[in-house]
Coordinates of N, CA, C and O in Angstrom, one line a residue:
M6 N -2.0 17.3 6.3 CA -0.8 16.6 5.9 C -0.7 15.3 6.6 O -1.0 15.2 7.8
I7 N -0.5 14.2 5.9 CA -0.3 12.9 6.4 C 1.1 12.7 6.8 O 2.0 12.9 6.1
S8 N 1.3 12.1 8.1 CA 2.6 11.9 8.6 C 3.3 10.8 7.8 O 2.7 9.9 7.2
T9 N 4.6 10.8 7.9 CA 5.4 9.8 7.3 C 5.1 8.4 7.8 O 5.1 7.4 7.1
A10 N 4.9 8.3 9.2 CA 4.6 7.0 9.8 C 3.3 6.5 9.3 O 3.2 5.2 9.0
V11 N 2.3 7.3 9.0 CA 1.0 6.8 8.5 C 1.2 6.4 7.1 O 0.7 5.3 6.7
K12 N 2.0 7.1 6.3 CA 2.2 6.7 4.9 C 3.0 5.4 4.8 O 2.6 4.5 4.0
D13 N 3.9 5.2 5.7 CA 4.7 4.0 5.8 C 3.8 2.8 6.1 O 3.9 1.7 5.5
L14 N 2.9 3.0 7.1 CA 2.0 1.9 7.5 C 1.0 1.6 6.4 O 0.8 0.4 6.1
A15 N 0.5 2.6 5.7 CA -0.4 2.4 4.5 C 0.4 1.6 3.4 O -0.2 0.7 2.9
A16 N 1.6 1.9 3.2 CA 2.4 1.2 2.2 C 2.6 -0.2 2.6 O 2.5 -1.1 1.7
E17 N 3.0 -0.5 3.8 CA 3.2 -1.9 4.3 C 1.9 -2.7 4.2 O 1.9 -3.8 3.8
A18 N 0.8 -2.0 4.6 CA -0.5 -2.7 4.5 C -0.9 -3.1 3.1 O -1.4 -4.2 2.8
L19 N -0.8 -2.1 2.2 CA -1.1 -2.4 0.8 C -0.2 -3.5 0.2 O -0.6 -4.3 -0.5
F20 N 1.1 -3.4 0.6 CA 2.1 -4.4 0.1 C 1.6 -5.8 0.5 O 1.7 -6.7 -0.3
V21 N 1.1 -6.0 1.7 CA 0.8 -7.4 2.2 C -0.7 -7.8 1.8 O -1.1 -8.9 2.0
S22 N -1.4 -6.9 1.1 CA -2.7 -7.1 0.7 C -2.8 -8.1 -0.5 O -1.8 -8.4 -1.1
H23 N -4.0 -8.5 -0.8 CA -4.2 -9.4 -1.9 C -4.3 -8.7 -3.3 O -4.2 -9.3 -4.3
L24 N -4.3 -7.4 -3.3 CA -4.4 -6.6 -4.5 C -3.2 -6.8 -5.4 O -2.1 -6.9 -4.8
Q25 N -3.4 -6.9 -6.7 CA -2.3 -7.0 -7.6 C -2.3 -5.9 -8.6 O -3.4 -5.4 -9.0
P26 N -1.2 -5.5 -9.1 CA -1.1 -4.4 -10.2 C -2.0 -4.8 -11.4 O -2.6 -3.9 -12.0
S27 N -2.0 -6.1 -11.7 CA -2.8 -6.5 -12.9 C -4.3 -6.3 -12.8 O -5.0 -6.2 -13.8
Q28 N -4.7 -6.1 -11.5 CA -6.2 -5.8 -11.3 C -6.6 -4.4 -11.6 O -7.7 -4.1 -11.6
S29 N -5.6 -3.5 -11.7 CA -5.9 -2.1 -11.8 C -6.9 -1.7 -10.8 O -8.0 -1.2 -11.1
P30 N -6.6 -1.8 -9.5 CA -7.6 -1.6 -8.4 C -8.0 -0.1 -8.4 O -7.3 0.8 -8.7
T31 N -9.3 0.1 -8.0 CA -9.8 1.5 -7.8 C -9.2 2.1 -6.6 O -8.7 1.4 -5.7
R32 N -9.4 3.4 -6.4 CA -9.0 4.1 -5.2 C -9.7 3.5 -4.0 O -9.1 3.3 -3.0
V33 N -11.0 3.2 -4.1 CA -11.7 2.6 -3.0 C -11.2 1.2 -2.7 O -11.0 0.9 -1.5
A34 N -10.9 0.4 -3.7 CA -10.3 -0.9 -3.4 C -9.0 -0.8 -2.7 O -8.7 -1.6 -1.7
V35 N -8.2 0.1 -3.0 CA -6.9 0.3 -2.4 C -7.1 0.7 -0.9 O -6.5 0.2 0.0
Q36 N -8.0 1.7 -0.7 CA -8.3 2.2 0.7 C -8.8 1.0 1.5 O -8.4 0.9 2.7
E37 N -9.7 0.2 1.0 CA -10.3 -0.9 1.7 C -9.3 -1.9 2.0 O -9.3 -2.5 3.1
A38 N -8.4 -2.2 1.1 CA -7.3 -3.2 1.3 C -6.4 -2.7 2.4 O -6.0 -3.5 3.3
I39 N -6.0 -1.5 2.4 CA -5.2 -0.9 3.5 C -5.8 -1.1 4.8 O -5.2 -1.6 5.8
T40 N -7.1 -0.7 4.9 CA -7.8 -0.7 6.2 C -7.9 -2.2 6.7 O -7.7 -2.5 7.8
S41 N -8.3 -3.1 5.8 CA -8.4 -4.5 6.1 C -7.1 -5.1 6.6 O -7.2 -5.8 7.6
M42 N -6.0 -4.8 6.0 CA -4.8 -5.4 6.4 C -4.3 -4.8 7.8 O -3.8 -5.6 8.6
I43 N -4.5 -3.5 8.0 CA -4.1 -3.0 9.3 C -5.0 -3.6 10.4 O -4.5 -3.9 11.5
L44 N -6.3 -3.7 10.2 CA -7.1 -4.4 11.2 C -6.8 -5.8 11.4 O -6.8 -6.3 12.5
R45 N -6.4 -6.5 10.3 CA -6.1 -7.9 10.4 C -4.7 -8.2 11.1 O -4.6 -9.0 12.0
Y46 N -3.7 -7.5 10.7 CA -2.3 -7.8 11.1 C -1.7 -6.7 12.0 O -0.7 -7.0 12.6
G47 N -2.3 -5.5 12.1 CA -1.7 -4.5 12.9 C -0.4 -4.0 12.2 O 0.0 -4.5 11.2
S48 N 0.2 -3.0 12.8 CA 1.3 -2.4 12.2 C 2.5 -3.3 12.2 O 3.3 -3.4 11.2
D49 N 2.7 -4.0 13.3 CA 3.9 -5.0 13.4 C 3.7 -6.1 12.4 O 4.7 -6.5 11.7
G50 N 2.5 -6.6 12.2 CA 2.3 -7.7 11.3 C 2.5 -7.3 9.8 O 3.0 -8.1 9.1
C51 N 2.0 -6.1 9.5 CA 2.2 -5.6 8.1 C 3.7 -5.5 7.9 O 4.2 -5.9 6.8
A52 N 4.5 -4.9 8.8 CA 5.9 -4.7 8.6 C 6.6 -6.0 8.5 O 7.5 -6.2 7.7
A53 N 6.2 -7.0 9.3 CA 6.8 -8.3 9.3 C 6.6 -9.0 7.9 O 7.5 -9.7 7.4
G54 N 5.4 -8.8 7.4 CA 5.1 -9.4 6.0 C 5.9 -8.8 5.0 O 6.4 -9.5 4.1
V55 N 6.2 -7.5 5.0 CA 7.0 -6.8 4.1 C 8.5 -7.4 4.2 O 9.1 -7.7 3.2
A56 N 8.9 -7.4 5.4 CA 10.3 -7.9 5.7 C 10.5 -9.3 5.2 O 11.5 -9.7 4.6
E57 N 9.5 -10.2 5.4 CA 9.6 -11.6 5.0 C 9.7 -11.7 3.4 O 10.5 -12.4 2.9
E58 N 8.9 -10.9 2.7 CA 8.9 -10.9 1.3 C 10.3 -10.4 0.7 O 10.8 -10.9 -0.2
F59 N 10.8 -9.3 1.3 CA 12.1 -8.8 0.9 C 13.2 -9.8 1.2 O 14.1 -9.8 0.4
G60 N 13.0 -10.6 2.2 CA 14.0 -11.6 2.5 C 14.0 -12.8 1.6 O 15.0 -13.3 1.1
D61 N 12.7 -13.2 1.3 CA 12.5 -14.4 0.5 C 12.6 -14.1 -1.0 O 13.1 -14.9 -1.8
H62 N 12.0 -13.0 -1.5 CA 11.9 -12.7 -2.9 C 12.2 -11.2 -3.1 O 11.3 -10.4 -3.5
P63 N 13.5 -10.8 -2.9 CA 13.8 -9.3 -3.0 C 13.5 -8.7 -4.4 O 13.0 -7.6 -4.4
D64 N 13.7 -9.4 -5.5 CA 13.5 -8.8 -6.8 C 12.0 -8.6 -7.0 O 11.6 -7.5 -7.5
V65 N 11.1 -9.5 -6.6 CA 9.7 -9.3 -6.7 C 9.2 -8.2 -5.7 O 8.3 -7.4 -6.1
A66 N 9.7 -8.2 -4.5 CA 9.3 -7.3 -3.5 C 9.6 -5.8 -3.9 O 8.8 -4.9 -3.7
V67 N 10.7 -5.6 -4.6 CA 11.1 -4.3 -5.0 C 10.1 -3.8 -6.0 O 9.6 -2.6 -5.9
R68 N 9.7 -4.6 -7.0 CA 8.7 -4.2 -8.0 C 7.4 -4.0 -7.3 O 6.7 -3.0 -7.7
R69 N 7.0 -4.8 -6.4 CA 5.7 -4.6 -5.7 C 5.7 -3.3 -4.9 O 4.7 -2.6 -4.9
M70 N 6.8 -3.0 -4.2 CA 6.8 -1.8 -3.4 C 6.8 -0.6 -4.3 O 6.2 0.4 -4.0
A71 N 7.4 -0.7 -5.5 CA 7.3 0.5 -6.4 C 5.9 0.7 -6.8 O 5.4 1.8 -6.9
W72 N 5.1 -0.4 -7.1 CA 3.7 -0.3 -7.4 C 2.9 0.3 -6.3 O 2.1 1.2 -6.5
V73 N 3.2 -0.2 -5.1 CA 2.5 0.3 -3.9 C 2.7 1.8 -3.7 O 1.7 2.5 -3.5
H74 N 3.9 2.3 -3.9 CA 4.1 3.7 -3.8 C 3.4 4.5 -4.9 O 2.9 5.6 -4.6
A75 N 3.4 4.0 -6.1 CA 2.7 4.7 -7.1 C 1.2 4.7 -6.9 O 0.5 5.8 -7.1
E76 N 0.6 3.6 -6.4 CA -0.8 3.6 -6.0 C -1.1 4.6 -4.9 O -2.1 5.3 -4.9
L77 N -0.3 4.6 -3.9 CA -0.5 5.5 -2.7 C -0.4 7.0 -3.2 O -1.2 7.8 -2.7
A78 N 0.5 7.3 -4.1 CA 0.7 8.6 -4.6 C -0.6 9.1 -5.3 O -1.1 10.2 -5.1
Q79 N -1.2 8.2 -6.0 CA -2.5 8.5 -6.7 C -3.6 8.7 -5.7 O -4.4 9.7 -5.8
V80 N -3.7 7.9 -4.7 CA -4.8 8.0 -3.7 C -4.6 9.3 -2.9 O -5.6 10.0 -2.7
L81 N -3.4 9.6 -2.5 CA -3.1 10.8 -1.8 C -3.4 12.0 -2.6 O -3.9 13.1 -2.1
Q82 N -3.0 12.0 -3.9 CA -3.2 13.1 -4.7 C -4.7 13.4 -4.9 O -5.1 14.6 -4.9
M83 N -5.5 12.4 -5.0 CA -7.0 12.6 -5.1 C -7.6 13.1 -3.8 O -8.6 13.7 -3.8
R84 N -6.9 12.9 -2.7 CA -7.5 13.3 -1.4 C -7.0 14.7 -1.0 O -7.6 15.3 -0.2
A85 N -6.0 15.2 -1.6 CA -5.4 16.5 -1.3 C -6.3 17.6 -1.8 O -6.8 17.5 -2.9
P86 N -6.5 18.6 -0.9 CA -7.3 19.7 -1.4 C -6.6 20.5 -2.5 O -5.4 20.6 -2.5
V87 N -7.3 21.1 -3.4 CA -6.8 21.9 -4.4 C -6.7 23.3 -3.9 O -7.7 23.9 -3.5
L88 N -5.5 23.9 -4.0 CA -5.3 25.2 -3.6 C -5.0 26.1 -4.8 O -4.2 25.8 -5.6
H89 N -5.8 27.2 -4.8 CA -5.6 28.1 -6.0 C -5.1 29.4 -5.4 O -5.3 29.9 -4.4

């Protein structure tokens, strides 16, 4: 099970990444973007980027975060073991 803090960090990292919903990124592209942003900005930098966008462009930021959470749900669903 992935902790909430890890999920939050992944969401922030994907949010500040270059990926766009219109690109329909693959699971691998999403994972690589998350890793890249965490390595580049760290957890504080990713959180700061999210806060800045919500402050400057709240309407756009809300839509982007909704997309981020939908993408992460798909990635996590694919990673979860199937239990029968």
